Each structure stands twice: as C-alpha cells, then as structure tokens.
XYZ file of N, CA, C and O in Angstrom:
332
model
N 88.086 -95.524 1.184
C 89.378 -96.140 0.955
C 90.095 -95.436 -0.176
O 89.509 -94.634 -0.887
N 91.358 -95.755 -0.345
C 92.192 -95.145 -1.383
C 92.909 -96.229 -2.168
O 93.378 -97.208 -1.596
N 92.997 -96.039 -3.479
C 93.721 -96.961 -4.346
C 94.540 -96.138 -5.327
O 94.033 -95.189 -5.913
N 95.815 -96.492 -5.480
C 96.659 -95.906 -6.516
C 97.031 -97.032 -7.467
O 97.527 -98.072 -7.048
N 96.748 -96.832 -8.755
C 97.149 -97.780 -9.794
C 98.212 -97.089 -10.633
O 98.044 -95.935 -11.021
N 99.309 -97.799 -10.907
C 100.408 -97.154 -11.626
C 101.059 -98.112 -12.615
O 100.954 -99.329 -12.481
N 101.723 -97.522 -13.612
C 102.376 -98.290 -14.664
C 103.426 -97.419 -15.336
O 103.395 -96.201 -15.214
N 104.331 -98.046 -16.058
C 105.335 -97.291 -16.799
C 104.841 -96.911 -18.187
O 105.560 -96.289 -18.951
N 103.598 -97.252 -18.517
C 103.002 -96.913 -19.810
C 101.861 -95.928 -19.615
O 101.036 -96.108 -18.728
N 101.795 -94.928 -20.446
C 100.722 -93.940 -20.383
C 99.466 -94.471 -21.057
O 99.534 -95.352 -21.911
N 98.339 -93.906 -20.665
C 97.045 -94.244 -21.261
C 96.775 -95.739 -21.235
O 96.319 -96.334 -22.204
N 97.090 -96.346 -20.105
C 96.866 -97.770 -19.938
C 95.374 -98.035 -19.799
O 94.701 -97.348 -19.047
N 94.844 -99.029 -20.502
C 93.410 -99.332 -20.362
C 93.065 -99.683 -18.919
O 93.896 -100.213 -18.192
N 91.855 -99.394 -18.509
C 91.396 -99.667 -17.148
C 91.730 -101.108 -16.754
O 91.486 -102.042 -17.501
N 92.285 -101.261 -15.577
C 92.617 -102.589 -15.073
C 93.957 -103.115 -15.546
O 94.370 -104.190 -15.154
N 94.652 -102.389 -16.410
C 95.910 -102.873 -16.957
C 97.138 -102.237 -16.314
O 98.231 -102.404 -16.813
N 96.961 -101.487 -15.242
C 98.115 -100.903 -14.561
C 98.912 -102.031 -13.912
O 98.340 -102.975 -13.374
N 100.232 -101.943 -13.954
C 101.071 -103.037 -13.471
C 101.200 -103.067 -11.961
O 101.543 -104.090 -11.391
N 100.937 -101.963 -11.293
C 101.051 -101.919 -9.838
C 99.822 -101.317 -9.198
O 99.151 -100.464 -9.782
N 99.522 -101.781 -7.999
C 98.397 -101.252 -7.238
C 98.794 -101.177 -5.776
O 99.394 -102.111 -5.244
N 98.480 -100.072 -5.153
C 98.700 -99.900 -3.711
C 97.405 -99.363 -3.138
O 96.798 -98.462 -3.723
N 96.957 -99.905 -2.009
C 95.681 -99.451 -1.460
C 95.727 -99.325 0.052
O 96.618 -99.879 0.709
N 94.756 -98.589 0.581
C 94.576 -98.411 2.012
C 93.072 -98.336 2.242
O 92.405 -97.453 1.711
N 92.532 -99.258 3.040
C 91.086 -99.321 3.239
C 90.583 -98.412 4.356
O 89.381 -98.326 4.591
N 91.485 -97.690 5.027
C 91.081 -96.784 6.095
C 90.336 -95.588 5.515
O 90.813 -94.962 4.573
N 89.164 -95.281 6.078
C 88.413 -94.104 5.631
C 89.049 -92.861 6.214
O 89.301 -92.784 7.419
N 89.327 -91.889 5.363
C 90.022 -90.673 5.786
C 89.774 -89.568 4.776
O 89.505 -89.825 3.612
N 89.892 -88.321 5.232
C 89.773 -87.197 4.302
C 91.139 -86.765 3.787
O 91.253 -85.893 2.936
N 92.204 -87.382 4.308
C 93.564 -87.106 3.868
C 94.244 -88.447 3.606
O 94.256 -89.322 4.475
N 94.787 -88.625 2.423
C 95.325 -89.928 2.031
C 96.802 -89.842 1.705
O 97.278 -88.865 1.143
N 97.519 -90.912 2.037
C 98.935 -91.015 1.726
C 99.276 -92.487 1.541
O 98.913 -93.318 2.378
N 99.933 -92.819 0.445
C 100.352 -94.189 0.171
C 101.797 -94.176 -0.290
O 102.209 -93.300 -1.049
N 102.574 -95.157 0.165
C 103.959 -95.295 -0.274
C 104.032 -96.331 -1.385
O 103.487 -97.428 -1.249
N 104.703 -95.997 -2.468
C 104.925 -96.934 -3.565
C 106.354 -97.447 -3.438
O 107.288 -96.661 -3.306
N 106.526 -98.758 -3.470
C 107.851 -99.340 -3.277
C 108.278 -100.128 -4.510
O 107.475 -100.430 -5.389
N 109.563 -100.454 -4.550
C 110.154 -101.269 -5.628
C 109.981 -100.651 -7.010
O 109.731 -101.356 -7.984
N 110.119 -99.337 -7.084
C 110.040 -98.651 -8.376
C 111.413 -98.625 -9.032
O 112.439 -98.587 -8.355
N 111.439 -98.628 -10.342
C 112.701 -98.572 -11.086
C 113.292 -97.165 -11.012
O 112.563 -96.174 -10.993
N 114.616 -97.098 -10.962
C 115.316 -95.813 -10.935
C 115.213 -95.116 -12.291
O 115.134 -95.777 -13.321
N 115.219 -93.809 -12.269
C 115.238 -92.979 -13.471
C 114.156 -93.418 -14.474
O 114.431 -93.627 -15.651
N 112.927 -93.535 -13.968
C 111.810 -93.987 -14.796
C 110.601 -93.084 -14.594
O 110.446 -92.489 -13.542
N 109.769 -93.003 -15.607
C 108.528 -92.249 -15.514
C 107.385 -93.227 -15.278
O 107.300 -94.258 -15.952
N 106.544 -92.911 -14.309
C 105.367 -93.715 -13.992
C 104.118 -92.883 -14.212
O 104.117 -91.677 -13.994
N 103.063 -93.547 -14.626
C 101.761 -92.924 -14.833
C 100.803 -93.545 -13.822
O 100.874 -94.752 -13.553
N 99.922 -92.727 -13.269
C 99.055 -93.249 -12.218
C 97.690 -92.580 -12.193
O 97.508 -91.488 -12.708
N 96.748 -93.298 -11.587
C 95.426 -92.762 -11.265
C 95.185 -93.027 -9.788
O 95.770 -93.938 -9.204
N 94.336 -92.218 -9.195
C 93.954 -92.389 -7.792
C 92.448 -92.573 -7.743
O 91.709 -91.844 -8.396
N 92.011 -93.565 -6.993
C 90.583 -93.822 -6.826
C 90.265 -93.798 -5.333
O 90.985 -94.375 -4.529
N 89.189 -93.126 -4.972
C 88.778 -93.033 -3.576
C 87.289 -93.330 -3.471
O 86.504 -92.940 -4.336
N 86.921 -94.033 -2.400
C 85.520 -94.381 -2.149
C 85.121 -93.843 -0.785
O 85.838 -94.051 0.197
N 83.978 -93.136 -0.710
C 83.522 -92.596 0.571
C 82.611 -93.591 1.290
O 82.328 -94.682 0.778
N 82.142 -93.211 2.479
C 81.324 -94.116 3.295
C 80.002 -94.487 2.628
O 79.429 -95.526 2.922
N 79.507 -93.645 1.733
C 78.254 -93.931 1.020
C 78.477 -94.822 -0.208
O 77.529 -95.184 -0.898
N 79.743 -95.153 -0.490
C 80.046 -95.993 -1.641
C 80.271 -95.237 -2.929
O 80.425 -95.833 -3.985
N 80.300 -93.902 -2.853
C 80.573 -93.089 -4.044
C 82.053 -93.204 -4.404
O 82.915 -93.062 -3.542
N 82.325 -93.457 -5.673
C 83.701 -93.624 -6.143
C 84.089 -92.436 -7.010
O 83.347 -92.035 -7.896
N 85.259 -91.891 -6.750
C 85.808 -90.799 -7.551
C 87.186 -91.226 -8.027
O 87.999 -91.715 -7.247
N 87.428 -91.092 -9.331
C 88.720 -91.473 -9.898
C 89.353 -90.261 -10.567
O 88.680 -89.517 -11.274
N 90.649 -90.104 -10.358
C 91.369 -88.965 -10.930
C 91.673 -89.184 -12.404
O 91.550 -90.294 -12.927
N 92.095 -88.120 -13.048
C 92.698 -88.238 -14.372
C 94.049 -88.915 -14.182
O 94.526 -89.087 -13.061
N 94.703 -89.261 -15.270
C 96.027 -89.859 -15.188
C 97.081 -88.765 -15.044
O 97.033 -87.746 -15.735
N 98.041 -88.987 -14.138
C 99.157 -88.075 -13.908
C 100.451 -88.875 -14.014
O 100.423 -90.099 -14.135
N 101.580 -88.187 -13.950
C 102.862 -88.888 -14.018
C 103.850 -88.315 -13.007
O 103.698 -87.195 -12.525
N 104.857 -89.124 -12.693
C 105.981 -88.691 -11.862
C 107.216 -89.455 -12.320
O 107.102 -90.497 -12.981
N 108.384 -88.926 -11.992
C 109.640 -89.584 -12.344
C 110.411 -89.915 -11.079
O 110.411 -89.146 -10.120
N 111.072 -91.069 -11.094
C 111.885 -91.482 -9.955
C 113.297 -90.925 -10.099
O 113.729 -90.561 -11.195
N 114.014 -90.893 -8.991
C 115.384 -90.377 -8.972
C 116.316 -91.298 -9.754
O 115.999 -92.463 -10.010
N 117.481 -90.767 -10.109
C 118.445 -91.550 -10.875
C 119.053 -92.681 -10.048
O 119.460 -93.691 -10.582
N 119.152 -92.503 -8.741
C 119.701 -93.559 -7.888
C 119.316 -93.292 -6.440
O 118.877 -92.199 -6.092
N 119.532 -94.299 -5.620
C 119.278 -94.145 -4.197
C 120.408 -93.347 -3.555
O 121.536 -93.367 -4.045
N 120.125 -92.658 -2.446
C 121.210 -91.985 -1.743
C 122.208 -93.035 -1.254
O 121.835 -94.182 -1.001
N 123.477 -92.662 -1.118
C 124.476 -93.647 -0.681
C 124.150 -94.168 0.720
O 123.647 -93.438 1.565
N 124.443 -95.443 0.913
C 124.237 -96.034 2.231
C 125.351 -95.602 3.164
O 126.472 -95.344 2.735
N 125.026 -95.562 4.461
C 126.064 -95.255 5.441
C 127.002 -96.454 5.512
O 126.552 -97.604 5.500
N 128.306 -96.196 5.591
C 129.247 -97.321 5.671
C 129.058 -98.067 6.989
O 128.667 -97.476 7.991
N 129.311 -99.373 6.985
C 129.173 -100.124 8.233
C 130.209 -99.675 9.258
O 131.293 -99.212 8.916
N 129.850 -99.811 10.516
C 130.774 -99.470 11.612
C 131.730 -100.634 11.779
O 131.290 -101.781 11.927
N 133.040 -100.366 11.771
C 134.008 -101.449 11.959
C 133.749 -102.154 13.295
O 133.428 -101.533 14.292
N 133.908 -103.472 13.288
C 133.640 -104.267 14.480
C 134.476 -103.828 15.663
O 134.036 -103.869 16.811
N 135.684 -103.352 15.406
C 136.579 -102.933 16.484
C 136.059 -101.690 17.193
O 136.469 -101.382 18.306
N 135.117 -100.971 16.579
C 134.591 -99.743 17.180
C 133.270 -99.978 17.910
O 132.742 -99.096 18.555
N 132.715 -101.190 17.789
C 131.450 -101.503 18.429
C 131.726 -101.905 19.859
O 132.582 -102.735 20.118
N 131.015 -101.310 20.802
C 131.241 -101.639 22.223
C 130.549 -102.912 22.605
O 129.542 -103.273 22.179
C-alpha cells in the first residue's frame, strides 16, 4: 500500500502531519491525488509504502509548492444557445 502524509510545516514530528492520503492497492507504481490544498503554499510530505511481506519503507521529507491560483473556469453557455 501507499501513504502520503503532508503538512504546511517542515520537520513535523511523526504522526503530526495535517493531511493523509492513502491507497491500499499493492503496486510497484504509485500515484495519489492530493485535494483541497491552499493556493500559493509550500507543503512538506513523506511517502510510506508497505510490500506484501509487510516491510515498510518511508521516504525522507520533501516539499512542493502549489500554484498561485486555479486556471479560469470556462464561462457558462447561455441558455439561448443550448439545444
């Protein structure tokens, strides 16, 4: 399985990350989406993975920054143009 723990504070003590996202599917390639993140913010995270034998491997702490804003939404289609 895969677990990502993240927070807006660096060097957070174990278990004190404010967000957690996980996927229990066993795989050699992992991908997780993090949602509801603040704009223009730096996040710190660790990744933990467990194999079929129960061995756990945890990464060092890394960071990423979110974009300043979301891309503009498409304008609604005027009702008069909807068939």
